[in-house]
Coordinates of C-alpha atoms and ligand atoms in Angstrom, one line a residue:
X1 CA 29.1 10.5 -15.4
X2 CA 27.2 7.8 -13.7
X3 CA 23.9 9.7 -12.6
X4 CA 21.7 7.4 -10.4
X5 CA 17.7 8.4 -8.9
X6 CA 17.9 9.6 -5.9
X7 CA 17.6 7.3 -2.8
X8 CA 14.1 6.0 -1.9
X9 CA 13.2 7.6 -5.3
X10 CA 11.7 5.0 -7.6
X11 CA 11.5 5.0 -11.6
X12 CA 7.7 3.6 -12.4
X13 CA 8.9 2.1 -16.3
X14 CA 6.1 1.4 -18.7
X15 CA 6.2 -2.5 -18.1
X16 CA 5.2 -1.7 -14.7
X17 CA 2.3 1.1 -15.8
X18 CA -0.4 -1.2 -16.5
X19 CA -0.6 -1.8 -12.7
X20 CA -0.8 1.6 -11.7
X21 CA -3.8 2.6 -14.5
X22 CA -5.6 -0.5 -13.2
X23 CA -5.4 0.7 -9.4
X24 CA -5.5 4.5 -10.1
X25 CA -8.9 3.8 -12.4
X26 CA -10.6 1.4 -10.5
X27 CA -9.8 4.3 -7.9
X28 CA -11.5 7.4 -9.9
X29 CA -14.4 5.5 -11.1
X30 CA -15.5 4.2 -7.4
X31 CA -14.6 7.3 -5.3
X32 CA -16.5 9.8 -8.4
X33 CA -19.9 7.1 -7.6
X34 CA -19.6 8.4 -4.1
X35 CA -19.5 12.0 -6.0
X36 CA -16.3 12.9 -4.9
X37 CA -14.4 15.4 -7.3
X38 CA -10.5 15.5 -8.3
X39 CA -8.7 18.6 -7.0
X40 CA -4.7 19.4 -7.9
X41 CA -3.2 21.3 -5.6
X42 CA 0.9 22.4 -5.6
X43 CA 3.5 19.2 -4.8
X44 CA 5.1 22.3 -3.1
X45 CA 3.9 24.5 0.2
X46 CA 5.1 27.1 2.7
X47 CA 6.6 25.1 5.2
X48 CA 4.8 26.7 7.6
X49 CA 1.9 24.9 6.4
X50 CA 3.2 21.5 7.6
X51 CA 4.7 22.4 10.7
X52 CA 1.7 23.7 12.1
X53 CA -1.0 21.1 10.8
X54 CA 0.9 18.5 11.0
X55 CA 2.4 19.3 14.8
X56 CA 6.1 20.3 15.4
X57 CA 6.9 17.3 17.4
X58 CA 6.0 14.7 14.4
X59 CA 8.6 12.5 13.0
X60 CA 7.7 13.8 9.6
X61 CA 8.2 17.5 11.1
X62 CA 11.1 16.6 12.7
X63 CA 13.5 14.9 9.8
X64 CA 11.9 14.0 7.0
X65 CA 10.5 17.3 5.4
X66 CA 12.4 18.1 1.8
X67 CA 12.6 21.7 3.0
X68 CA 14.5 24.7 1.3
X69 CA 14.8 28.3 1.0
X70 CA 13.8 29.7 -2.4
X71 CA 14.7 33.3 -2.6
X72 CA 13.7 33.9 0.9
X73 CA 10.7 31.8 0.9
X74 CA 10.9 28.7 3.4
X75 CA 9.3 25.6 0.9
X76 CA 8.5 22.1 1.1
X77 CA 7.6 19.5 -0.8
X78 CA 4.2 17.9 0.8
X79 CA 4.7 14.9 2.6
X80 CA 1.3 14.3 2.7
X81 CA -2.3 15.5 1.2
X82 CA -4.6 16.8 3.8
X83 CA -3.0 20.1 4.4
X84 CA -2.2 21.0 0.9
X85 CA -6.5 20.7 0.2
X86 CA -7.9 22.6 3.3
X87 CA -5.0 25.2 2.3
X88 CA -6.9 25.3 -1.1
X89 CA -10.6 24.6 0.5
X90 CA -9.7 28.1 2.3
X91 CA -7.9 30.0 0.1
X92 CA -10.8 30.1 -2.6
X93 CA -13.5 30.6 0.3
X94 CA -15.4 27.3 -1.0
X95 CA -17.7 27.0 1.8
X96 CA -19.6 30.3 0.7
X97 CA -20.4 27.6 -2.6
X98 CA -21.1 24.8 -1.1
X99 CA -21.9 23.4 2.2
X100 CA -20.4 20.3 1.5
X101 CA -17.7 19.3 -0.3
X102 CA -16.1 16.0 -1.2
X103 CA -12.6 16.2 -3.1
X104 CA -10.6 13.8 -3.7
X105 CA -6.8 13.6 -4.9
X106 CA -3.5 11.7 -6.8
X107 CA 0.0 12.0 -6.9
X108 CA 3.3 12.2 -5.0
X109 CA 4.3 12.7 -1.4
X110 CA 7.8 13.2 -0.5
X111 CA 9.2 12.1 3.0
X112 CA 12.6 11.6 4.0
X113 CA 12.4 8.0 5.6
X114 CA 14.5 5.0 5.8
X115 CA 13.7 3.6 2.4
X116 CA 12.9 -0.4 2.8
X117 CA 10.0 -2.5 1.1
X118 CA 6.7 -0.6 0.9
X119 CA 8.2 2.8 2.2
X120 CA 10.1 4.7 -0.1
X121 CA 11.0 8.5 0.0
X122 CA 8.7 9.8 -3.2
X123 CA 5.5 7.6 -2.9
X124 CA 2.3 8.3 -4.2
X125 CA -1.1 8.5 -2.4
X126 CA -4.8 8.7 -3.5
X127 CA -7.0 10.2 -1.2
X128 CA -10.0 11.5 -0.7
X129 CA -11.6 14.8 1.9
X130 CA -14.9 15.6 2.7
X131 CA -15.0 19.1 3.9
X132 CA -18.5 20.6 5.8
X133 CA -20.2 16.9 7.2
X134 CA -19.8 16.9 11.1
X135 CA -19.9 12.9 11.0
X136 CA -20.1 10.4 12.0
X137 CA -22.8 8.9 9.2
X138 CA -19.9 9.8 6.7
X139 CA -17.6 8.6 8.4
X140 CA -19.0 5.7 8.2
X141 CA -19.4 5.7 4.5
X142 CA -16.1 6.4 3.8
X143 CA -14.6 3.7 5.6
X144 CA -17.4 1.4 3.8
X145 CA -15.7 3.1 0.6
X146 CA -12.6 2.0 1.3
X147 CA -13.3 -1.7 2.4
X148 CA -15.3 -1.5 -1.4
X149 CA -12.2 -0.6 -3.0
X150 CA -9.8 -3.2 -2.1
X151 CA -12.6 -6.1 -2.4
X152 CA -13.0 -4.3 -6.2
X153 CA -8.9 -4.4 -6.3
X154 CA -8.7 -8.3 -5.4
X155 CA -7.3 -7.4 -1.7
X156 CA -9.0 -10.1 0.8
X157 CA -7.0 -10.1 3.7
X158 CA -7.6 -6.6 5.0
X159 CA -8.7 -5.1 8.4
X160 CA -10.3 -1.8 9.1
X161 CA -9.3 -0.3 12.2
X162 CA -11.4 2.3 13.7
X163 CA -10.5 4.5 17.0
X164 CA -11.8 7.6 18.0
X165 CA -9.2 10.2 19.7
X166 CA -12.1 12.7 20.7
X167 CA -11.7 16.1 21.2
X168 CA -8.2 18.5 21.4
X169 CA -9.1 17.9 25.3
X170 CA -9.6 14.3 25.1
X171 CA -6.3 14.2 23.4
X172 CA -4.6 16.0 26.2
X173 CA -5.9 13.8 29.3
X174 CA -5.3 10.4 27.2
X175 CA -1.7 11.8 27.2
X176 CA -1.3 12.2 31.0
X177 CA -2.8 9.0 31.6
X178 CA -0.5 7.5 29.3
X179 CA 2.9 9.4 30.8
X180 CA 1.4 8.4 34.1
X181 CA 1.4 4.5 33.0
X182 CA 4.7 4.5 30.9
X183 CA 6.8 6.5 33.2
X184 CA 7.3 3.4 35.8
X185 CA 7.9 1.4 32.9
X186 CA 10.3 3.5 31.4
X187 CA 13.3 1.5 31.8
X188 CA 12.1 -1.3 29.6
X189 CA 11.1 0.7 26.8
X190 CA 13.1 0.7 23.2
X191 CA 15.5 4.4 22.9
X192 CA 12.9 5.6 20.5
X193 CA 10.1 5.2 23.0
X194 CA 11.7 6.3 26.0
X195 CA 13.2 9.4 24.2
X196 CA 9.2 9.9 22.8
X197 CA 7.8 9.5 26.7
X198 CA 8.3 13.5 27.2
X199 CA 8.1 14.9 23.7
X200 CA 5.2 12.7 21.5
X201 CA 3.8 10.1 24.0
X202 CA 1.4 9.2 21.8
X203 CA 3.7 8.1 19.0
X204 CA 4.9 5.5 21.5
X205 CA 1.7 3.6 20.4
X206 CA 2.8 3.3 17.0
X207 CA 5.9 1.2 17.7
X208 CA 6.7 -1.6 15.9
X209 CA 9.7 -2.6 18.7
X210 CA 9.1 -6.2 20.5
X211 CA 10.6 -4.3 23.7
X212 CA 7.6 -1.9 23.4
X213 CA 4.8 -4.4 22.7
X214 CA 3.5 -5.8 26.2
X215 CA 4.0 -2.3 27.8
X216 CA 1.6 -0.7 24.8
X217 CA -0.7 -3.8 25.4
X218 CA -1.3 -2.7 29.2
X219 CA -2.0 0.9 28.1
X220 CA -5.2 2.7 29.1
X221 CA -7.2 3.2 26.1
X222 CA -8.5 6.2 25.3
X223 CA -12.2 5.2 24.8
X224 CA -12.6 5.3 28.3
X225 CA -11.5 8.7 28.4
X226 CA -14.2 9.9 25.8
X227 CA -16.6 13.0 27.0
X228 CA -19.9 12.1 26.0
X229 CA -20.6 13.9 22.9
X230 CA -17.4 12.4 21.3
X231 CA -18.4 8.7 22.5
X232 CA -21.9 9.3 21.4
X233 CA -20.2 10.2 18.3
X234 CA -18.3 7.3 18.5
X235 CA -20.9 4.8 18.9
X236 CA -23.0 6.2 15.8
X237 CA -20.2 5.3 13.6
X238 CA -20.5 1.8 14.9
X239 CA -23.9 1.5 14.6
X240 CA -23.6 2.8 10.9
X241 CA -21.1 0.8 9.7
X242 CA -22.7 -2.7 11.3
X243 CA -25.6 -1.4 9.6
X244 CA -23.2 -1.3 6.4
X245 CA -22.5 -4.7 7.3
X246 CA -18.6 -3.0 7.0
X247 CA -16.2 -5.2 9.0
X248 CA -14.1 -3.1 10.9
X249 CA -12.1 -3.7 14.6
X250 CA -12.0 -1.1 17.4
X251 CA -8.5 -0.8 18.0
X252 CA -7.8 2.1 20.9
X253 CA -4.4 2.5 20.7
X254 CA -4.6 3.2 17.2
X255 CA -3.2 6.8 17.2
X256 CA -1.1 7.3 13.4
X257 CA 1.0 9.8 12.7
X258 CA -0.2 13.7 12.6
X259 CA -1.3 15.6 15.6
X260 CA -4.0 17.5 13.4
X261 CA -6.5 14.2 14.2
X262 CA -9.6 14.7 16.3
X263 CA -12.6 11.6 16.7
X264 CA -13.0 9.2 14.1
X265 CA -9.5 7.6 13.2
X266 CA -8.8 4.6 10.8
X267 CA -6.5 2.3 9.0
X268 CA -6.8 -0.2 6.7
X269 CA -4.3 -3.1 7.6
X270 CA -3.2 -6.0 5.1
X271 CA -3.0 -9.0 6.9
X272 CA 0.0 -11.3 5.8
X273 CA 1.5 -11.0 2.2
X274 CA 4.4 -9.0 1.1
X275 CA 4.0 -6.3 3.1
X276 CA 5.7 -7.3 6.4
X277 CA 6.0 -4.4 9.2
X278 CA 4.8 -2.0 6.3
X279 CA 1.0 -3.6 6.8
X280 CA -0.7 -0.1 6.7
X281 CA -2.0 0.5 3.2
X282 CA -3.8 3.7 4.2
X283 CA -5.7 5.5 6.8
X284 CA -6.8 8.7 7.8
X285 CA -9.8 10.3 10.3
X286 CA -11.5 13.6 11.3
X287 CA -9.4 17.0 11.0
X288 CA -12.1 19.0 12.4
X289 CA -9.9 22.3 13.9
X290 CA -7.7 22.7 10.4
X291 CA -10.0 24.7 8.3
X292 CA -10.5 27.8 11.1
X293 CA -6.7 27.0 12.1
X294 CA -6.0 28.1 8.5
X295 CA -8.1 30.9 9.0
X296 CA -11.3 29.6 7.5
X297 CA -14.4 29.3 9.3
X298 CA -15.0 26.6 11.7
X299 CA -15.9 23.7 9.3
X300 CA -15.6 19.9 10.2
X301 CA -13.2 17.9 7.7
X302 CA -12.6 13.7 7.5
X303 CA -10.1 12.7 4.6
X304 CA -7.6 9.5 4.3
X305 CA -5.0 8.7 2.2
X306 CA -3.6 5.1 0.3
X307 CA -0.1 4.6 -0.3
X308 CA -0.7 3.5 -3.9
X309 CA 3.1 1.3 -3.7
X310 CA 1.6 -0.4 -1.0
X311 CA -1.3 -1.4 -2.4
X312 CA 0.2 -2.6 -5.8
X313 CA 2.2 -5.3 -3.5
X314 CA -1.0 -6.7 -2.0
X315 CA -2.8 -6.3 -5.3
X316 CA -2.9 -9.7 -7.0
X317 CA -1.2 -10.4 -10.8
X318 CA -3.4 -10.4 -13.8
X319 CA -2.9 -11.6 -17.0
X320 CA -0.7 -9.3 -19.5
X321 CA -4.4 -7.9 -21.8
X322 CA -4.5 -9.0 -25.2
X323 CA -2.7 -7.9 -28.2
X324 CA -4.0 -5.3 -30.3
X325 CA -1.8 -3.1 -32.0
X326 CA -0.1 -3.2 -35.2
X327 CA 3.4 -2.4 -36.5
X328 CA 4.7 -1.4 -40.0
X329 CA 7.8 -2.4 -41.3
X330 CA 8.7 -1.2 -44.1
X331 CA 11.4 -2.6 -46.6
X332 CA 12.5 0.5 -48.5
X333 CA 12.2 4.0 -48.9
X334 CA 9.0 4.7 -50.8
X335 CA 7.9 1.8 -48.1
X336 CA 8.7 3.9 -45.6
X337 CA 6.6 6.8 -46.2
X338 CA 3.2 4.3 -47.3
X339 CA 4.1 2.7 -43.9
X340 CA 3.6 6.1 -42.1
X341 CA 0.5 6.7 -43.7
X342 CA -0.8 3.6 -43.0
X343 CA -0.1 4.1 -39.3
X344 CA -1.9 7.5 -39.4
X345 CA -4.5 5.9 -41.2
X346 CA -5.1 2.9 -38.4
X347 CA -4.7 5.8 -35.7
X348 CA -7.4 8.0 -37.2
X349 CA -10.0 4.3 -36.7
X350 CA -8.4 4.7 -32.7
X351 CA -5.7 1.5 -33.2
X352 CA -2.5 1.9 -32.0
X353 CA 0.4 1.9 -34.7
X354 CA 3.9 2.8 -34.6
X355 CA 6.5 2.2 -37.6
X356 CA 9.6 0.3 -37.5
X357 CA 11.7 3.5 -38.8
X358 CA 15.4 1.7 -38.3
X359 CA 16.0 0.4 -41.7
X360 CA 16.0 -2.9 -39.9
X361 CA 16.1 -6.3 -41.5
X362 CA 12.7 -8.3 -42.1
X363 CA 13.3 -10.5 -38.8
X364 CA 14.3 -8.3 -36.5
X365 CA 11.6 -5.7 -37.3
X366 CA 8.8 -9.5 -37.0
X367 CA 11.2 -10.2 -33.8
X368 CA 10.0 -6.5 -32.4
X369 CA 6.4 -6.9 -33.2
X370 CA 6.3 -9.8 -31.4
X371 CA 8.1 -8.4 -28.5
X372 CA 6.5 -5.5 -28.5
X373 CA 2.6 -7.5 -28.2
X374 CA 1.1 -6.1 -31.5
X375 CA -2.1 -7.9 -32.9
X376 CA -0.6 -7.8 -36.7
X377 CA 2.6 -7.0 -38.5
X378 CA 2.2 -4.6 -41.9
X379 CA 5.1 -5.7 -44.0
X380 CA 5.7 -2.8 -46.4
X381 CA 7.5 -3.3 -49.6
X382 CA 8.5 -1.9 -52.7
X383 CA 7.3 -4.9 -55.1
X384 CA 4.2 -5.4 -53.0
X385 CA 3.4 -1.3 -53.1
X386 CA 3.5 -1.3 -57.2
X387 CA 0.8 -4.0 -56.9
X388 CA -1.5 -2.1 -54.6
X389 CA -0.9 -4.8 -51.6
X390 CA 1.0 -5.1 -48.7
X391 CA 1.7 -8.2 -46.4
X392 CA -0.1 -8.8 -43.2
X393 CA 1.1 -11.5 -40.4
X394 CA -1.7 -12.1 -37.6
X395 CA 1.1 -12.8 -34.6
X396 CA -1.8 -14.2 -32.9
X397 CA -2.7 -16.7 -35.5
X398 CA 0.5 -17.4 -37.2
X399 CA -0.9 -16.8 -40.3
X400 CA 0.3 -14.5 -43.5
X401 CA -2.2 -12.6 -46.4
X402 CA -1.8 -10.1 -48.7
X403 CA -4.2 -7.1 -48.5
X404 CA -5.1 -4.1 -50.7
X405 CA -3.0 -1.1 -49.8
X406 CA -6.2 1.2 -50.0
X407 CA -8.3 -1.1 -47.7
X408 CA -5.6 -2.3 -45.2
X409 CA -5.7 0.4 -42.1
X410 CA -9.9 -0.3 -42.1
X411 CA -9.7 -3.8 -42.4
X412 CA -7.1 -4.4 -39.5
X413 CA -9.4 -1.7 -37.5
X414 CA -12.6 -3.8 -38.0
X415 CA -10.6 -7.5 -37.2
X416 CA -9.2 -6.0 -33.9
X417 CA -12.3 -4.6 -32.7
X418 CA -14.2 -7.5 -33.3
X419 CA -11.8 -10.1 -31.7
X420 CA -10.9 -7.0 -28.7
X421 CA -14.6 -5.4 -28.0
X422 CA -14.0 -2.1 -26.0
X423 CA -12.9 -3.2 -22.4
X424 CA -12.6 -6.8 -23.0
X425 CA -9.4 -6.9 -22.7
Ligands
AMP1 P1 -0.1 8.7 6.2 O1 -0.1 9.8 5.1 O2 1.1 8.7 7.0 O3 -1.4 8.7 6.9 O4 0.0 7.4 5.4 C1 -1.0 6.9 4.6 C2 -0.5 5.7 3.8 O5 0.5 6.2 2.9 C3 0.2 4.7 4.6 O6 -0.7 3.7 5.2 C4 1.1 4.0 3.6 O7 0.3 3.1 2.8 C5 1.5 5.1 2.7 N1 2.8 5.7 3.1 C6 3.1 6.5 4.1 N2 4.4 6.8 4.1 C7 5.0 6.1 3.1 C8 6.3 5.9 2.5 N3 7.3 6.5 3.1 N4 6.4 5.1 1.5 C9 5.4 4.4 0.9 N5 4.1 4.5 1.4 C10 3.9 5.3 2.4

């Protein structure tokens, strides 16, 4: 049988992990500063839950849901965060706790796109919600948050784009001006866009075809077509985030992907590197209409979301940390259980240890610890045992000693602490 992963499904092997617990830490620590709590909720949904938050005529809606009928039940597995939260927010009535509440979330989203470089069919996003804040200071502060986070992640070259798409009214007139200036220029539009002209004008924005460029650059922009509250609105979140000293660009034809958006929009843009076409490393805006449409009470909502893949290709390389674990090899079988105590002994002072368990020759088992980055080698053997002592190689200095059996777990403990203080590495 020759069993591969899926397509667009990607394997994250432990070489790779270190990456991942940088960015998913440095993540946690900065968005829990800004108060923010974690929140789990199911990887699966109704489906009913997507196709009405995130609009029927979406692309994700349309073909890339992993949908399926469980017993009668129509499922899906979430292609994105939002919904899955305010289902939750609802559900367990938290407004009658809190007025506020800021959540924030990790984990894997499941789309059925054309897999290519930086968009992949299981992908994970962080991303954060605040439920109950009208805007737009938070707004604000949120897309100061995230401009934080990539300077704390090494990511220079990024652009914050900021729109607003008003209200569900503004929405609708920007749409009819936008018909009324495409529909002329129909004929020069890509497929895609000429085929989205009736059903998701909007979307048309979004396209990454040359065809569509210079038409999308004439388009009316949807700032102009802001009633006054949701301009006023608008303009606060400028003021607040020059007063941030937050670089950001007004972009108005930035629309992104979900019909559930209302004001304040965003996306954070790489600018060159890796990333190509797939520049996007997250974005999000102002959901205020889900929470009543879910049945909850009328209770304004802003959340984005990273695409943690992303990310990891703009993230810069850092050096592999420093060695500090040990292996045991043991030569023998009395060896063999002296090495295992000796592990569980280094574990219990909080050093990582594992034994070489293979009956495997003295080089091979040195060959592994090398390989395998540990601080020291515990060679094990019968001779050395009925002494008391066992050998110890420092792979980092090159150098051999023998140390008392009884005193070698505490001893390695206090050398690698001292030469790998807490964090240092
Ligand atoms: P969205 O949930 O569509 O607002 O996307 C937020 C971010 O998730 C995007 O900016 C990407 O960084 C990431 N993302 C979205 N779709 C994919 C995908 N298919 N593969 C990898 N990352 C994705």
């Amino acid at each position: 049988m020759n069993l591969r992963a899926v397509k667009g499904m990607n394997d994250i092997l432990p070489e790779e992990i270190g990456r991942w617990h940088r960015l998913e830490n440095t993540f946690r620590e900065l968005v829990e500063l800004y108060r923010y709590e974690e929140v789990r909720p199911p990887l699966v949904e109704p489906t009913a839950l997507f196709v009405r938050q995130i609009g029927e005529v979406t692309d994700i809606v349309e073909k890339e849901m992993y949908s399926f009928d469980h017993h009668g039940e129509d499922l899906t597995l979430r292609p994105e965060g939002t919904a899955g939260v305010a289902r939750a927010y609802v559900e367990h009535n938290i407004h009658t706790r809190e007025p506020v509440s800021r959540w924030y979330y990790l984990g894997p989203m499941f789309r059925s796109e054309k897999p290519q470089k930086g968009r992949y069919r299981q992908f994970y996003q962080a991303g954060c919600e605040i439920l109950g804040d009208p805007g737009p200071a938070i707004d604000a502060e949120m897309i100061d948050m995230l401009v934080k986070l990539m300077d704390k992640l090494g990511i220079k070259k990024v652009s914050a784009c900021i729109n607003s798409l008003g209200a569900a009214g503004t929405r609708a007139r920007y749409r009819e001006a936008l018909v009324a200036h495409l529909t002329p220029l129909k004929a020069g539009l890509s497929e895609d866009s000429q085929r989205r002209l009736e059903r998701s004008p909007l979307r048309i924005l979004d396209s990454k075809d040359p065809r569509d460029a210079e038409v999308i650059a004439g388009a009316p922009s949807i700032l102009d077509l802001l009633d006054e509250d949701d301009r006023a609105h608008f303009e606060s979140l400028c003021r607040y985030l020059d007063r941030l000293r937050t670089p950001y660009v007004v972009e108005p034809r930035l629309v992104r992907g979900f019909d559930y958006y209302t004001r304040t929009l965003f996306e954070l843009r790489a600018e060159g590197g890796e990333l190509g076409s797939q520049n996007a490393l997250g974005g999000g805006g102002r959901y205020d209409r889900m929470v009543h449409e879910l049945g909850g009470p009328e209770v304004p909502a802003i959340g984005f979301a990273l695409g943690l893949e992303r990310i990891l290709l703009a993230m810069p390389e850092k050096p592999n940390p420093r060695r500090k674990s040990v292996l045991l090899a043991p030569l023998g079988e009395s060896a063999t259980a002296e090495a295992l105590a000796i592990a569980k002994s280094l574990r219990s002072y909080g050093i990582a240890a594992d034994v070489d368990g293979r009956k495997a020759s003295l080089k091979s088992m040195l060959r592994r610890a090398n390989a395998t980055g540990a601080a020291f080698c515990v060679i094990v053997g019968d001779t050395e045992l009925a002494r008391g002592i066992v050998q110890v190689k420092d792979l980092n200095a090159h150098s051999q000693e023998d140390l008392s059996r009884v005193d070698v777990a505490r001893i390695l403990a206090d050398r690698i602490r001292s030469s790998h203080p807490p964090g240092g590495a």
